[in-house]
Short mmCIF file of C-alpha atoms and ligand atoms in Angstrom, two decimals:
data_model
loop_
_atom_site.label_atom_id
_atom_site.label_comp_id
_atom_site.label_asym_id
_atom_site.label_seq_id
_atom_site.Cartn_x
_atom_site.Cartn_y
_atom_site.Cartn_z
CA UNK A 1 0.00 0.00 0.00
CA UNK A 2 1.15 3.51 -0.68
CA UNK A 3 1.33 6.04 2.07
CA UNK A 4 -1.10 8.95 2.25
CA UNK A 5 1.72 11.28 1.24
CA UNK A 6 2.46 9.25 -1.91
CA UNK A 7 -1.22 9.19 -2.72
CA UNK A 8 -1.61 12.97 -2.40
CA UNK A 9 1.36 13.43 -4.68
CA UNK A 10 -0.31 11.36 -7.38
CA UNK A 11 -3.61 13.28 -7.41
CA UNK A 12 -2.43 16.09 -9.74
CA UNK A 13 -1.22 13.40 -12.15
CA UNK A 14 -4.65 11.81 -12.15
CA UNK A 15 -6.29 15.19 -12.75
CA UNK A 16 -3.87 15.85 -15.61
CA UNK A 17 -4.62 12.47 -17.13
CA UNK A 18 -8.34 13.25 -16.99
CA UNK A 19 -7.73 16.62 -18.64
CA UNK A 20 -5.91 14.84 -21.46
CA UNK A 21 -9.05 12.83 -22.16
CA UNK A 22 -8.03 9.68 -20.34
CA UNK A 23 -11.30 9.75 -18.44
CA UNK A 24 -12.94 6.71 -16.94
CA UNK A 25 -14.68 5.85 -20.24
CA UNK A 26 -11.40 4.80 -21.80
CA UNK A 27 -9.93 3.60 -18.59
CA UNK A 28 -8.62 0.36 -20.05
CA UNK A 29 -6.30 2.35 -22.27
CA UNK A 30 -2.62 2.63 -21.52
CA UNK A 31 -1.92 5.13 -18.78
CA UNK A 32 -5.38 4.80 -17.21
CA UNK A 33 -5.45 5.88 -13.59
CA UNK A 34 -5.21 3.14 -11.05
CA UNK A 35 -8.42 1.61 -9.79
CA UNK A 36 -8.71 2.61 -6.15
CA UNK A 37 -10.21 -0.17 -4.06
CA UNK A 38 -11.08 0.54 -0.44
CA UNK A 39 -10.92 -2.45 1.87
CA UNK A 40 -13.02 -1.81 4.96
CA UNK A 41 -12.58 -4.81 7.23
CA UNK A 42 -12.09 -5.65 10.90
CA UNK A 43 -8.39 -5.95 11.73
CA UNK A 44 -8.97 -5.79 15.49
CA UNK A 45 -11.59 -7.30 17.80
CA UNK A 46 -13.47 -10.60 17.75
CA UNK A 47 -13.63 -10.71 13.92
CA UNK A 48 -9.99 -9.68 13.27
CA UNK A 49 -8.95 -13.06 11.82
CA UNK A 50 -11.93 -12.97 9.46
CA UNK A 51 -10.88 -9.59 8.06
CA UNK A 52 -7.35 -10.81 7.46
CA UNK A 53 -8.54 -13.98 5.69
CA UNK A 54 -10.78 -11.89 3.41
CA UNK A 55 -7.91 -9.55 2.52
CA UNK A 56 -5.60 -12.51 1.89
CA UNK A 57 -8.12 -14.11 -0.45
CA UNK A 58 -8.72 -10.82 -2.27
CA UNK A 59 -4.99 -10.27 -2.73
CA UNK A 60 -4.46 -13.83 -3.95
CA UNK A 61 -6.88 -13.40 -6.84
CA UNK A 62 -5.47 -9.97 -7.59
CA UNK A 63 -1.93 -11.40 -7.72
CA UNK A 64 -3.14 -14.14 -10.07
CA UNK A 65 -4.41 -11.36 -12.36
CA UNK A 66 -1.06 -9.56 -12.32
CA UNK A 67 -2.37 -6.86 -9.96
CA UNK A 68 -5.10 -5.74 -12.39
CA UNK A 69 -8.89 -5.92 -12.52
CA UNK A 70 -10.83 -4.96 -15.65
CA UNK A 71 -7.58 -3.87 -17.29
CA UNK A 72 -6.75 -1.36 -14.54
CA UNK A 73 -3.96 -1.65 -12.07
CA UNK A 74 -5.38 -1.82 -8.55
CA UNK A 75 -4.32 0.28 -5.61
CA UNK A 76 -5.62 -0.80 -2.20
CA UNK A 77 -6.65 1.52 0.64
CA UNK A 78 -7.40 0.03 4.04
CA UNK A 79 -9.54 0.98 7.02
CA UNK A 80 -9.97 -1.07 10.22
CA UNK A 81 -13.71 -0.90 10.96
CA UNK A 82 -13.30 -2.68 14.33
CA UNK A 83 -16.73 -4.28 13.72
CA UNK A 84 -18.12 -1.14 15.33
CA UNK A 85 -21.39 0.12 13.80
CA UNK A 86 -21.09 3.42 15.72
CA UNK A 87 -17.92 4.29 13.77
CA UNK A 88 -19.05 2.78 10.47
CA UNK A 89 -20.29 5.86 8.62
CA UNK A 90 -17.15 7.85 9.50
CA UNK A 91 -14.98 4.92 8.47
CA UNK A 92 -16.65 4.41 5.10
CA UNK A 93 -16.41 8.15 4.42
CA UNK A 94 -12.65 7.98 4.99
CA UNK A 95 -12.55 5.77 1.93
CA UNK A 96 -15.23 7.45 -0.17
CA UNK A 97 -14.61 11.13 0.59
CA UNK A 98 -10.97 11.31 1.73
CA UNK A 99 -9.39 8.61 -0.43
CA UNK A 100 -12.00 8.86 -3.22
CA UNK A 101 -12.01 5.14 -3.90
CA UNK A 102 -13.71 3.78 -7.01
CA UNK A 103 -14.83 0.58 -5.31
CA UNK A 104 -15.62 -0.40 -1.72
CA UNK A 105 -15.00 -3.93 -0.45
CA UNK A 106 -16.37 -4.73 3.01
CA UNK A 107 -17.17 -5.95 5.50
CA UNK A 108 -17.64 -8.74 8.07
CA UNK A 109 -20.19 -7.31 10.55
CA UNK A 110 -23.79 -6.90 9.33
CA UNK A 111 -24.39 -3.62 11.20
CA UNK A 112 -21.25 -2.06 9.72
CA UNK A 113 -22.14 -3.39 6.27
CA UNK A 114 -25.52 -1.66 6.44
CA UNK A 115 -23.77 1.69 6.91
CA UNK A 116 -21.58 0.85 3.90
CA UNK A 117 -24.62 -0.08 1.81
CA UNK A 118 -26.29 3.24 2.68
CA UNK A 119 -23.25 5.25 1.61
CA UNK A 120 -22.84 3.11 -1.52
CA UNK A 121 -26.47 3.72 -2.44
CA UNK A 122 -26.26 7.47 -1.82
CA UNK A 123 -22.98 7.99 -3.66
CA UNK A 124 -23.32 5.29 -6.34
CA UNK A 125 -19.96 3.79 -5.34
CA UNK A 126 -19.55 0.13 -6.29
CA UNK A 127 -19.71 -2.09 -3.20
CA UNK A 128 -18.73 -5.75 -2.97
CA UNK A 129 -19.65 -7.36 0.36
CA UNK A 130 -17.21 -10.21 1.10
CA UNK A 131 -18.93 -11.55 4.23
CA UNK A 132 -21.65 -9.67 6.14
CA UNK A 133 -24.93 -11.51 5.67
CA UNK A 134 -27.37 -8.67 6.52
CA UNK A 135 -30.47 -9.76 4.62
CA UNK A 136 -31.33 -6.12 3.80
CA UNK A 137 -28.14 -5.63 1.72
CA UNK A 138 -29.66 -7.82 -0.99
CA UNK A 139 -33.23 -7.12 0.16
CA UNK A 140 -34.60 -3.57 0.50
CA UNK A 141 -31.11 -2.12 -0.15
CA UNK A 142 -30.46 -4.10 -3.32
CA UNK A 143 -28.96 -1.96 -6.04
CA UNK A 144 -27.03 -2.49 -9.30
CA UNK A 145 -23.87 -1.15 -7.62
CA UNK A 146 -24.07 -3.57 -4.65
CA UNK A 147 -23.13 -7.24 -4.89
CA UNK A 148 -22.25 -9.87 -2.32
CA UNK A 149 -19.65 -12.65 -2.72
CA UNK A 150 -20.66 -14.45 0.47
CA UNK A 151 -24.19 -15.35 1.64
CA UNK A 152 -27.30 -13.84 3.21
CA UNK A 153 -27.84 -14.59 6.90
CA UNK A 154 -31.00 -16.42 5.85
CA UNK A 155 -29.20 -18.94 3.59
CA UNK A 156 -27.15 -21.29 5.85
CA UNK A 157 -29.70 -20.76 8.65
CA UNK A 158 -32.68 -21.84 6.56
CA UNK A 159 -30.75 -24.88 5.32
CA UNK A 160 -29.95 -25.82 8.93
CA UNK A 161 -33.60 -25.48 9.99
CA UNK A 162 -34.49 -28.21 7.51
CA UNK A 163 -31.56 -30.39 8.59
CA UNK A 164 -32.37 -30.19 12.32
CA UNK A 165 -36.07 -30.95 11.71
CA UNK A 166 -35.20 -33.86 9.40
CA UNK A 167 -32.91 -35.28 12.06
CA UNK A 168 -36.03 -35.68 14.19
CA UNK A 169 -35.46 -32.90 16.70
CA UNK A 170 -38.68 -31.27 17.90
CA UNK A 171 -37.75 -28.57 20.41
CA UNK A 172 -34.84 -26.20 19.96
CA UNK A 173 -33.33 -23.35 21.95
CA UNK A 174 -31.40 -20.67 20.05
CA UNK A 175 -28.50 -18.63 21.38
CA UNK A 176 -26.70 -15.77 19.62
CA UNK A 177 -25.46 -12.21 19.72
CA UNK A 178 -28.21 -9.59 19.66
CA UNK A 179 -27.59 -7.86 16.34
CA UNK A 180 -28.71 -8.25 12.73
CA UNK A 181 -26.61 -11.35 11.95
CA UNK A 182 -27.72 -13.26 15.06
CA UNK A 183 -31.35 -12.16 14.77
CA UNK A 184 -31.61 -13.00 11.06
CA UNK A 185 -29.80 -16.30 11.48
CA UNK A 186 -32.26 -17.37 14.18
CA UNK A 187 -35.17 -16.15 12.05
CA UNK A 188 -34.05 -18.16 9.01
CA UNK A 189 -33.50 -21.26 11.13
CA UNK A 190 -36.87 -20.90 12.82
CA UNK A 191 -38.69 -20.42 9.50
CA UNK A 192 -37.47 -23.76 8.13
CA UNK A 193 -37.48 -25.65 11.45
CA UNK A 194 -41.07 -24.74 12.27
CA UNK A 195 -42.25 -25.29 8.69
CA UNK A 196 -40.91 -28.83 9.06
CA UNK A 197 -42.58 -29.62 12.38
CA UNK A 198 -40.08 -28.27 14.94
CA UNK A 199 -40.56 -25.57 17.53
CA UNK A 200 -38.17 -22.94 18.86
CA UNK A 201 -39.03 -22.88 22.58
CA UNK A 202 -36.59 -20.22 23.74
CA UNK A 203 -34.45 -17.53 22.08
CA UNK A 204 -31.41 -16.52 24.15
CA UNK A 205 -29.24 -13.50 23.38
CA UNK A 206 -26.32 -11.48 24.63
CA UNK A 207 -24.89 -8.23 23.28
CA UNK A 208 -22.16 -8.35 20.59
CA UNK A 209 -19.27 -9.11 21.22
CA UNK A 210 -19.89 -10.25 24.81
CA UNK A 211 -18.69 -13.80 25.62
CA UNK A 212 -20.01 -14.28 29.17
CA UNK A 213 -22.05 -17.36 28.26
CA UNK A 214 -22.33 -19.04 31.66
CA UNK A 215 -25.79 -17.88 32.77
CA UNK A 216 -27.25 -18.68 29.37
CA UNK A 217 -25.69 -22.14 29.32
CA UNK A 218 -27.30 -22.80 32.70
CA UNK A 219 -30.63 -21.76 31.20
CA UNK A 220 -30.14 -24.15 28.27
CA UNK A 221 -29.38 -27.03 30.65
CA UNK A 222 -32.57 -26.26 32.59
CA UNK A 223 -34.72 -26.09 29.42
CA UNK A 224 -33.54 -29.52 28.21
CA UNK A 225 -34.30 -28.94 24.49
CA UNK A 226 -33.66 -31.63 21.84
CA UNK A 227 -31.19 -29.34 20.06
CA UNK A 228 -29.46 -25.97 20.29
CA UNK A 229 -29.02 -23.66 17.28
CA UNK A 230 -26.39 -20.97 17.50
CA UNK A 231 -24.77 -18.19 15.51
CA UNK A 232 -21.33 -17.14 16.74
CA UNK A 233 -18.18 -16.47 14.73
CA UNK A 234 -14.51 -15.63 15.16
CA UNK A 235 -13.10 -15.48 18.67
CA UNK A 236 -16.63 -15.58 20.14
CA UNK A 237 -17.28 -18.92 18.40
CA UNK A 238 -14.06 -20.36 19.83
CA UNK A 239 -15.12 -19.48 23.37
CA UNK A 240 -18.73 -20.60 22.91
CA UNK A 241 -17.79 -24.08 21.63
CA UNK A 242 -15.30 -24.53 24.48
CA UNK A 243 -17.75 -23.29 27.12
CA UNK A 244 -20.56 -25.48 25.74
CA UNK A 245 -18.35 -28.55 26.12
CA UNK A 246 -17.02 -27.48 29.53
CA UNK A 247 -20.60 -27.08 30.81
CA UNK A 248 -21.18 -30.75 29.93
CA UNK A 249 -23.81 -29.86 27.32
CA UNK A 250 -22.00 -31.30 24.32
CA UNK A 251 -22.69 -34.82 25.59
CA UNK A 252 -26.39 -34.26 26.19
CA UNK A 253 -27.79 -31.66 23.74
CA UNK A 254 -26.61 -31.59 20.11
CA UNK A 255 -25.34 -28.20 18.95
CA UNK A 256 -25.98 -26.93 15.41
CA UNK A 257 -25.25 -23.73 13.57
CA UNK A 258 -24.08 -22.11 10.37
CA UNK A 259 -20.46 -23.05 9.67
CA UNK A 260 -19.06 -19.79 11.06
CA UNK A 261 -19.11 -21.65 14.38
CA UNK A 262 -16.25 -23.88 13.23
CA UNK A 263 -14.61 -22.02 10.33
CA UNK A 264 -11.15 -20.60 10.96
CA UNK A 265 -11.55 -21.68 14.60
CA UNK A 266 -10.73 -25.38 14.75
CA UNK A 267 -7.09 -25.06 15.89
CA UNK A 268 -8.25 -23.08 18.92
CA UNK A 269 -11.35 -25.19 19.63
CA UNK A 270 -9.48 -28.50 19.53
CA UNK A 271 -11.41 -31.61 20.56
CA UNK A 272 -14.34 -29.53 21.85
CA UNK A 273 -15.44 -29.01 18.23
CA UNK A 274 -15.17 -32.68 17.21
CA UNK A 275 -18.36 -34.01 15.65
CA UNK A 276 -20.15 -30.65 15.35
CA UNK A 277 -22.50 -30.46 12.38
CA UNK A 278 -22.84 -27.17 10.50
CA UNK A 279 -24.20 -25.80 7.21
CA UNK A 280 -22.06 -23.62 4.96
CA UNK A 281 -21.27 -22.74 1.34
CA UNK A 282 -17.71 -24.06 1.72
CA UNK A 283 -15.90 -26.97 3.38
CA UNK A 284 -12.36 -28.26 3.87
CA UNK A 285 -12.68 -31.51 1.94
CA UNK A 286 -14.30 -30.62 -1.35
CA UNK A 287 -11.35 -32.18 -3.18
CA UNK A 288 -12.17 -30.61 -6.53
CA UNK A 289 -9.34 -29.56 -8.86
CA UNK A 290 -10.47 -25.93 -8.48
CA UNK A 291 -10.47 -25.97 -4.68
CA UNK A 292 -7.26 -27.98 -4.44
CA UNK A 293 -5.46 -25.43 -6.62
CA UNK A 294 -6.85 -22.57 -4.52
CA UNK A 295 -5.87 -24.20 -1.23
CA UNK A 296 -2.37 -24.91 -2.45
CA UNK A 297 -1.86 -21.35 -3.72
CA UNK A 298 -3.28 -19.87 -0.51
CA UNK A 299 -1.14 -22.07 1.76
CA UNK A 300 1.95 -21.19 -0.28
CA UNK A 301 1.27 -17.47 -0.17
CA UNK A 302 0.26 -17.13 3.48
CA UNK A 303 1.54 -20.28 5.27
CA UNK A 304 -2.05 -20.74 6.46
CA UNK A 305 -4.99 -22.94 5.53
CA UNK A 306 -7.83 -21.02 3.85
CA UNK A 307 -11.34 -20.89 5.30
CA UNK A 308 -14.72 -19.67 4.09
CA UNK A 309 -13.69 -16.03 4.63
CA UNK A 310 -10.62 -16.44 2.42
CA UNK A 311 -12.85 -17.89 -0.31
CA UNK A 312 -15.30 -14.99 -0.02
CA UNK A 313 -12.44 -12.48 -0.33
CA UNK A 314 -11.06 -14.34 -3.34
CA UNK A 315 -14.49 -14.37 -4.97
CA UNK A 316 -15.05 -10.68 -4.21
CA UNK A 317 -12.02 -9.98 -6.41
CA UNK A 318 -13.24 -12.45 -9.04
CA UNK A 319 -16.68 -10.80 -9.20
CA UNK A 320 -15.12 -7.34 -9.44
CA UNK A 321 -12.89 -8.59 -12.24
CA UNK A 322 -15.85 -9.99 -14.19
CA UNK A 323 -17.90 -6.80 -13.85
CA UNK A 324 -15.01 -4.44 -14.55
CA UNK A 325 -13.87 -6.39 -17.59
CA UNK A 326 -17.37 -6.06 -19.04
CA UNK A 327 -17.33 -2.26 -18.57
CA UNK A 328 -13.64 -1.97 -19.56
CA UNK A 329 -12.74 -0.58 -16.17
CA UNK A 330 -15.38 2.16 -16.20
CA UNK A 331 -16.94 2.02 -12.73
CA UNK A 332 -19.65 4.52 -13.72
CA UNK A 333 -21.40 1.90 -15.90
CA UNK A 334 -23.26 0.29 -13.01
CA UNK A 335 -26.16 -1.28 -14.90
CA UNK A 336 -23.74 -2.95 -17.33
CA UNK A 337 -21.54 -4.04 -14.43
CA UNK A 338 -24.53 -5.66 -12.70
CA UNK A 339 -25.78 -7.30 -15.91
CA UNK A 340 -22.37 -8.90 -16.54
CA UNK A 341 -22.07 -10.16 -12.98
CA UNK A 342 -25.60 -11.60 -13.08
CA UNK A 343 -24.88 -13.41 -16.34
CA UNK A 344 -21.66 -14.95 -15.05
CA UNK A 345 -20.91 -18.33 -13.56
CA UNK A 346 -18.39 -17.60 -10.81
CA UNK A 347 -15.66 -20.25 -10.84
CA UNK A 348 -15.30 -20.34 -7.07
CA UNK A 349 -13.24 -22.73 -4.93
CA UNK A 350 -16.58 -23.45 -3.17
CA UNK A 351 -18.03 -24.72 -6.48
CA UNK A 352 -19.46 -22.65 -9.31
CA UNK A 353 -22.26 -20.26 -8.38
CA UNK A 354 -24.31 -17.47 -9.90
CA UNK A 355 -25.44 -14.06 -8.67
CA UNK A 356 -29.16 -13.31 -8.33
CA UNK A 357 -30.87 -10.15 -9.61
CA UNK A 358 -30.72 -8.91 -6.00
CA UNK A 359 -26.92 -9.34 -6.04
CA UNK A 360 -26.60 -12.38 -3.77
CA UNK A 361 -24.95 -15.76 -4.50
CA UNK A 362 -27.21 -18.63 -5.53
CA UNK A 363 -25.19 -21.51 -4.17
CA UNK A 364 -25.07 -24.99 -2.72
CA UNK A 365 -25.16 -25.13 1.07
CA UNK A 366 -23.06 -28.07 2.27
CA UNK A 367 -23.61 -30.17 5.36
CA UNK A 368 -20.32 -30.54 7.23
CA UNK A 369 -19.04 -32.34 10.26
CA UNK A 370 -15.88 -31.55 12.21
CA UNK A 371 -13.32 -34.31 12.27
CA UNK A 372 -9.53 -34.17 12.65
CA UNK A 373 -9.61 -30.35 12.71
CA UNK A 374 -11.41 -30.13 9.38
CA UNK A 375 -14.92 -29.18 8.33
CA UNK A 376 -15.54 -32.37 6.34
CA UNK A 377 -18.30 -32.17 3.75
CA UNK A 378 -20.80 -34.98 4.43
CA UNK A 379 -23.53 -33.92 2.01
CA UNK A 380 -25.41 -31.06 0.38
CA UNK A 381 -28.05 -29.62 2.72
CA UNK A 382 -29.60 -27.40 0.06
CA UNK A 383 -28.81 -27.31 -3.65
CA UNK A 384 -28.53 -23.92 -5.45
CA UNK A 385 -30.22 -22.13 -2.58
CA UNK A 386 -31.36 -18.60 -3.47
CA UNK A 387 -32.10 -15.99 -0.83
CA UNK A 388 -35.77 -14.90 -1.10
CA UNK A 389 -34.57 -11.27 -1.45
CA UNK A 390 -37.61 -9.98 0.41
CA UNK A 391 -38.06 -6.26 -0.20
CA UNK A 392 -35.73 -6.06 -3.22
CA UNK A 393 -37.53 -4.34 -6.09
CA UNK A 394 -35.05 -5.65 -8.68
CA UNK A 395 -35.66 -9.36 -8.00
C1 PHB B 1 -22.33 -10.79 10.11
O1 PHB B 1 -22.31 -9.89 10.98
O2 PHB B 1 -23.10 -10.72 9.14
C2 PHB B 1 -21.44 -11.96 10.22
C3 PHB B 1 -20.29 -11.89 10.97
C4 PHB B 1 -19.44 -12.98 11.04
C5 PHB B 1 -19.74 -14.14 10.34
C6 PHB B 1 -20.90 -14.22 9.59
C7 PHB B 1 -21.76 -13.14 9.53
O3 PHB B 1 -18.92 -15.18 10.39
#
């Protein structure tokens, strides 16, 4: 990344290039200004590892493309959003107003992503969401300049509702953080679980990113449900899985959730995660040529195993590349960008997927089980699952 000083020094050059007629319309031409991409991700806090994995994945695809997307050399600008919705609007404006980025990529936390979506809608800036599942991003906020490379909160949750009901469980307790991702995950689970004969008897919550689970675990033990459904991720998921086992619940009440519970967390969770069943649009044992090549390249570049977040970052760059190639690097052509992305088949390590009219992946949701520190794929919970995109006028 260049420093702020270096960036300021290059602004007159960009202005001069524009004056010479090298405007965005002919951006693919030699000498086109760099494409400024703003990465707004958590680099501190409970989701810090997720932000890093997304950036790693994004950079890997970019490197494979020789540092260019849509014919334009890419320059990255970074902001740590701390997964803090209260700072989100200021943070996104650092990228949009101060750095004048052409494209926003972010973020992990649904509440922060909503602030990004609002700014993207108001300013027309292209936004690629590489994780946050906030249903509204591809619901009421859907827009040709907003696309997601990850999932909606509804998707893995709905798939899990069917799985838990089909496994014969009747009464479930849910436990999550009280914010959009937790609320929508529980809602999606409940919709499918209750449609298939189950009943959610209690919904437990604690504020994000609190990890004092003890009182709630005691309440679960007292309720004696057939199953527990949970949404936690990052460092919070590590602690929850360990605390659930330490409370003796793992032996008596099966725990289910979207795969964030066990993705990027297995080293830290150790044996306490063994056997957990989750639903997710990625897994560690797909063993396809595409995924094997991705995993090898990622491990070589970062000395780390990739996870679902790395894949979403990689695919965010792929989607940007597809859209920008179609508009020859001209970010102002939003309708054409969206049309190209919606026509494409994204060749993802997770398996090929498409993008809906609302801008959300239509993708297989795998059933996975933890064994030997891997999220092993044991089936497909839901084939080509599309988010219902409730409230999106484009869908
Ligand atoms: C979200 O806030 O939407 C979110 C955060 C972390 C995850 C998944 C979803 O792993």
